[in-house]
Coordinates of N, CA and C in Angstrom, one line a residue:
X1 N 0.9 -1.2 0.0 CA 0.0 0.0 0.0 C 0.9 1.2 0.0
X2 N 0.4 2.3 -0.6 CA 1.8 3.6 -0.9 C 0.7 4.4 0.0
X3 N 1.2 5.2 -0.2 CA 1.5 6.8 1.2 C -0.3 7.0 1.0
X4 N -0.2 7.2 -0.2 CA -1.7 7.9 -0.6 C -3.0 7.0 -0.4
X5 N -2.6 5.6 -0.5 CA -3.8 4.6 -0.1 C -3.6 4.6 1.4
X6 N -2.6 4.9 2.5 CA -2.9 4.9 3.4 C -3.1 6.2 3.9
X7 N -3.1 7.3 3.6 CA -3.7 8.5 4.2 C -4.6 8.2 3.6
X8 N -5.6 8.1 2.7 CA -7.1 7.9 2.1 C -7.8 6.8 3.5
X9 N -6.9 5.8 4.2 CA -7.6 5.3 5.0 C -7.5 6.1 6.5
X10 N -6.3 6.9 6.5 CA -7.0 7.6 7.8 C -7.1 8.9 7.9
X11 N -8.1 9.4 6.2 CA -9.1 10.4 6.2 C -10.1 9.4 6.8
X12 N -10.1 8.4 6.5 CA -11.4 7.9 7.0 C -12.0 7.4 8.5
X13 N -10.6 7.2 9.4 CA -10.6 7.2 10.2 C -10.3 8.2 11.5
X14 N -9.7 8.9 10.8 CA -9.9 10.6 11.5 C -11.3 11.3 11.1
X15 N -12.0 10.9 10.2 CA -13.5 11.5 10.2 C -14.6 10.4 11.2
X16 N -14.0 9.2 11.0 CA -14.9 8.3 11.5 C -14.8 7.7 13.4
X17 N -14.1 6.8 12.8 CA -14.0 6.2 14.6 C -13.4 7.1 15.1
X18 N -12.4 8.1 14.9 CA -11.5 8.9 16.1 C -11.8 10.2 16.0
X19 N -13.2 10.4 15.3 CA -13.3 12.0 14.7 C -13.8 12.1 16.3
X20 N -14.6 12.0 17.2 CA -15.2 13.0 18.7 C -13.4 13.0 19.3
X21 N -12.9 11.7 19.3 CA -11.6 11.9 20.2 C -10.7 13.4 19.7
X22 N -10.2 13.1 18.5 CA -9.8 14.2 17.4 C -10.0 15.6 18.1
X23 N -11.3 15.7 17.3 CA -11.8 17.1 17.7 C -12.3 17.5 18.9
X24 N -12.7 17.1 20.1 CA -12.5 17.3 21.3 C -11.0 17.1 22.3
X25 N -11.0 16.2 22.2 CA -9.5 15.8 23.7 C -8.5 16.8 22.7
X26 N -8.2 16.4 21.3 CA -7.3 17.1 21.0 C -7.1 18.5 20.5
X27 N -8.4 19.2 20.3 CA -8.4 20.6 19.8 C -8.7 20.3 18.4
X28 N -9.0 19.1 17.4 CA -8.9 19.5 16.2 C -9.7 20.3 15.5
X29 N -11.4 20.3 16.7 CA -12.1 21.2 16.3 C -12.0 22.7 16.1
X30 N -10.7 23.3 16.2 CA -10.2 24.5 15.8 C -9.2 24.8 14.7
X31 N -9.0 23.2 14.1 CA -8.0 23.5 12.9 C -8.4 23.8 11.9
X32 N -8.2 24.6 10.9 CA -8.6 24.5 9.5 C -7.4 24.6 9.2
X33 N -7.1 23.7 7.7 CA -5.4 23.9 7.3 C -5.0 23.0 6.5
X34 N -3.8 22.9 6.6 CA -3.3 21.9 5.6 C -2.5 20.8 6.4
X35 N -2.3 19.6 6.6 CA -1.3 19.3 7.1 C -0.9 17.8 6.2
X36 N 0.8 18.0 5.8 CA 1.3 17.8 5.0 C 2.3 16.3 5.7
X37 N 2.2 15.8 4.9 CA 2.6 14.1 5.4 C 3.6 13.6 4.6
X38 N 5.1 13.2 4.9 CA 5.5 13.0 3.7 C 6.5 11.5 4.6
X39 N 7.1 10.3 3.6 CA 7.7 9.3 4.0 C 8.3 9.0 2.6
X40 N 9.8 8.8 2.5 CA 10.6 8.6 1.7 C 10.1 9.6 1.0
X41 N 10.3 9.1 -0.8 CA 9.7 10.0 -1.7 C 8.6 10.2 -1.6
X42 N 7.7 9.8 -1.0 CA 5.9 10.2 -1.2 C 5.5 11.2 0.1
X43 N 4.2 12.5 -1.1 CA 4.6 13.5 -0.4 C 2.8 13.7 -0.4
X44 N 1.8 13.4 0.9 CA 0.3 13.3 1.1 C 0.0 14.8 1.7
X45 N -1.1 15.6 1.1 CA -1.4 16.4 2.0 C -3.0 16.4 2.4
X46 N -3.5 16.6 3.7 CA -4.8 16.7 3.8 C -5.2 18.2 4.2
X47 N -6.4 18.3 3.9 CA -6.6 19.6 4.4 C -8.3 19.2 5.1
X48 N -8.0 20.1 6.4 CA -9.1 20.5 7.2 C -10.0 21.6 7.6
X49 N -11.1 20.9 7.6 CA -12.0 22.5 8.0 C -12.8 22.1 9.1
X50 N -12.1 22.8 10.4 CA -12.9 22.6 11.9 C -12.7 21.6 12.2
X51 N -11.5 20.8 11.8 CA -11.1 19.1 12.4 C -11.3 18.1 11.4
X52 N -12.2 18.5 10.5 CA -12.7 17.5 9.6 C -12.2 17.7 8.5
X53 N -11.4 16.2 7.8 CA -10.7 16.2 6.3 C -11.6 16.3 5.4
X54 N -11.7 17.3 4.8 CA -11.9 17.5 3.8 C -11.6 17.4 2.1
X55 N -10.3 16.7 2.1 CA -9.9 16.9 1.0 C -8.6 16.1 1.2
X56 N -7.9 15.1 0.6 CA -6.3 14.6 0.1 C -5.8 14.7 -1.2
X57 N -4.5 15.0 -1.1 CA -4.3 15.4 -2.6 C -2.9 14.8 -2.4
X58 N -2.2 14.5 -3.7 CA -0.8 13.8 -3.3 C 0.1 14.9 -3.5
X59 N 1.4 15.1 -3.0 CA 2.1 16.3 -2.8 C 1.8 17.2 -2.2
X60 N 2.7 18.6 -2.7 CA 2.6 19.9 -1.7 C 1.4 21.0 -2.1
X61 N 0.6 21.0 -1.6 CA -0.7 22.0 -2.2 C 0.0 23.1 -2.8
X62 N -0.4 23.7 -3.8 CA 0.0 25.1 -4.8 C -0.1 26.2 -3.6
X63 N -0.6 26.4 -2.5 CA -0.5 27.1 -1.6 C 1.2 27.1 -0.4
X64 N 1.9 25.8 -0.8 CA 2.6 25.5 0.3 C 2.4 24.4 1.0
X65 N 3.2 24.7 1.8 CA 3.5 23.4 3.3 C 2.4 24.0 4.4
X66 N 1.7 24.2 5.1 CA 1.4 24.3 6.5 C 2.0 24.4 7.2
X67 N 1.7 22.7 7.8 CA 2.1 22.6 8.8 C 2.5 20.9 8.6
X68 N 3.3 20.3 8.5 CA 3.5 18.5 8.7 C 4.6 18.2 9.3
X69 N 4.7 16.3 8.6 CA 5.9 16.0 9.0 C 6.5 15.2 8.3
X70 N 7.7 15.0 8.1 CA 8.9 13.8 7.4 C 9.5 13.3 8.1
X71 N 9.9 12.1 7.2 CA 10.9 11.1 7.3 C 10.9 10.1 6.8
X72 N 12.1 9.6 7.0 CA 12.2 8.2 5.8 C 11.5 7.1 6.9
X73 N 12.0 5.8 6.0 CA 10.7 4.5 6.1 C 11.2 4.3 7.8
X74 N 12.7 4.9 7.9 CA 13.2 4.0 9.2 C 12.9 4.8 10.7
X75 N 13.0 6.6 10.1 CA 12.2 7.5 11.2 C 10.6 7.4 11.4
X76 N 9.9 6.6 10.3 CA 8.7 6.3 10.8 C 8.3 5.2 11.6
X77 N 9.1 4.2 11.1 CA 9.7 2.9 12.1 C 9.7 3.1 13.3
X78 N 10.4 3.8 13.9 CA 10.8 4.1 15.3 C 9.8 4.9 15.6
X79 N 9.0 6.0 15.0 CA 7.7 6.8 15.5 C 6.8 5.9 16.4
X80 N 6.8 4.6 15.4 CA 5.4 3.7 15.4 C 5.6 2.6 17.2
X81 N 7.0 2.9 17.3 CA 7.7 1.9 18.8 C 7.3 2.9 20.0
X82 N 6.9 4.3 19.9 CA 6.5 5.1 21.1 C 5.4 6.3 20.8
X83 N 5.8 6.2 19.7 CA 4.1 7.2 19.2 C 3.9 8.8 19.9
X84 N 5.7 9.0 20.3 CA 5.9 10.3 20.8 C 6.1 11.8 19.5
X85 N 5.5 12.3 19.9 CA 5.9 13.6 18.6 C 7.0 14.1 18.9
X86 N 7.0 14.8 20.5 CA 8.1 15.2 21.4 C 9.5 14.1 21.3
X87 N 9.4 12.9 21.2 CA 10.8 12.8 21.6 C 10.8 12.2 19.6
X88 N 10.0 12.0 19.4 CA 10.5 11.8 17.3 C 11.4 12.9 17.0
X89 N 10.7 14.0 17.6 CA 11.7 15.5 16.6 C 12.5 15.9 17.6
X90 N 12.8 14.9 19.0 CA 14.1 15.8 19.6 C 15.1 15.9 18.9
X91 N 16.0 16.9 18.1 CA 17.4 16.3 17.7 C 18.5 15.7 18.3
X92 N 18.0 15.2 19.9 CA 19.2 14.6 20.4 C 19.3 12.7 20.2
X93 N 17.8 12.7 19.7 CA 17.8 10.8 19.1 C 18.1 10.9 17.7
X94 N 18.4 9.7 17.4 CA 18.7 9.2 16.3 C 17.4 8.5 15.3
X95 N 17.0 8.7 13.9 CA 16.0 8.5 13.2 C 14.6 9.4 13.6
X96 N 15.3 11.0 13.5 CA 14.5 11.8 13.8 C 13.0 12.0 12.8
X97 N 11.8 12.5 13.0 CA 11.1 13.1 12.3 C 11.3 14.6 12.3
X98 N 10.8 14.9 11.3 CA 11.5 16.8 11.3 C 9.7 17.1 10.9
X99 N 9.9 18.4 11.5 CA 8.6 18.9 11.6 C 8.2 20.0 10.1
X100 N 7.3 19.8 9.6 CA 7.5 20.9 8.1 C 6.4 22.3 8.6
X101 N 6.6 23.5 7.7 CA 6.1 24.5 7.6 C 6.6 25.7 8.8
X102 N 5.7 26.1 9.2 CA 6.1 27.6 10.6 C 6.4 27.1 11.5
X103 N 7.4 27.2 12.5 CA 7.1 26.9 13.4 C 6.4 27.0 14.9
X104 N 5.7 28.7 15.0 CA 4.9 28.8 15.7 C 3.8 28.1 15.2
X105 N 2.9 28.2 14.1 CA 1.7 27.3 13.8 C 1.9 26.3 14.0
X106 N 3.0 25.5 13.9 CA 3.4 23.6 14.3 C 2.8 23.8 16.0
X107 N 3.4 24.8 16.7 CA 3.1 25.0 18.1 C 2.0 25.0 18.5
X108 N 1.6 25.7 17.6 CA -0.2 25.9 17.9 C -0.9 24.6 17.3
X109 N -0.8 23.9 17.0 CA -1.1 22.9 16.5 C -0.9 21.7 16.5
X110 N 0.0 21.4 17.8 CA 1.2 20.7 18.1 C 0.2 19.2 18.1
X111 N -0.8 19.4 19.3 CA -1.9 18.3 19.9 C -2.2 17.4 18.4
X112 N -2.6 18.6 17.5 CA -3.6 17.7 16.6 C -2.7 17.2 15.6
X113 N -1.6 17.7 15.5 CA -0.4 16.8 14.2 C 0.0 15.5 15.0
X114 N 0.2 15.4 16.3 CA 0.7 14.3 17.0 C -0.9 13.5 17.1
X115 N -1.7 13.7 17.3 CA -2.6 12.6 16.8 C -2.8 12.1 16.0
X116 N -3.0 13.1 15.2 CA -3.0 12.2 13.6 C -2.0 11.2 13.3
X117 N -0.8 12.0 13.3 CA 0.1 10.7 13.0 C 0.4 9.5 14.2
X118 N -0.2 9.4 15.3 CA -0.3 8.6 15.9 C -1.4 7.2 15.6
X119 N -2.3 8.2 14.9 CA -3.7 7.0 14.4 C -3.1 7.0 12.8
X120 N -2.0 7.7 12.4 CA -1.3 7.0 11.0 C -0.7 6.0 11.3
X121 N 0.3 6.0 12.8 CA 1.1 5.2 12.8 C 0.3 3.5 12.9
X122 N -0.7 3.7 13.3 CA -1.4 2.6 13.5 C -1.8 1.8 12.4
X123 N -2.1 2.9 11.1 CA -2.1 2.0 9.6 C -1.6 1.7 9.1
X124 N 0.1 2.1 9.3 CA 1.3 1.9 8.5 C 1.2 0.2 9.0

């Protein structure tokens, strides 16, 4: 399965079984935006309105990056063994994830990017 058949399955599950968790515990009901997903060469972005995906597209929207994240097959690897955002993008471990776009917005946003790719990491 490539990048894009598995974000297509957790548009479905960030709208579905984990949308009240999502958008309540984690704030997503205040995001609208882009947030951009990328592993090796494949580059997924979704965009939201009020927590809800509205839209996947493959690549970087003609607007930019947002807000996402990268890494190769082996920094996702390791994401999926502790499902921490905080310690994936410390620079002091090794097989980091790097965070994309502003980084105050990443800040402000911090809750709902580490969810998501927490319930990604569960599809990978």
């Amino acid at each position: 399965m490539n990048l894009y058949e598995k974000i297509l399955e957790l548009k479905e599950k960030i709208n579905g079984e984990e949308a009240e968790l999502f958008k309540e515990f984690y704030y997503g009901k205040f995001f609208s935006g882009d947030i951009t997903l990328s592993e090796e060469q494949e580059t997924v972005t979704l965009t939201f309105h009020k927590g809800t995906c509205i839209d996947v597209v493959k690549g970087i929207p003609n607007t930019g990056v947002d807000i996402g994240v990268s890494g190769s097959k082996d920094d996702w690897d390791k994401f999926v063994t502790h499902k921490s955002l905080s310690v994936a993008t410390n620079k002091g471990n090794s097989n980091n994830l790097t965070t994309l776009g502003g980084a105050i917005r990443f800040r402000q946003n911090f809750n709902v990017v580490a969810q998501l790719i927490r319930v990604y990491a569960s599809i990978r």
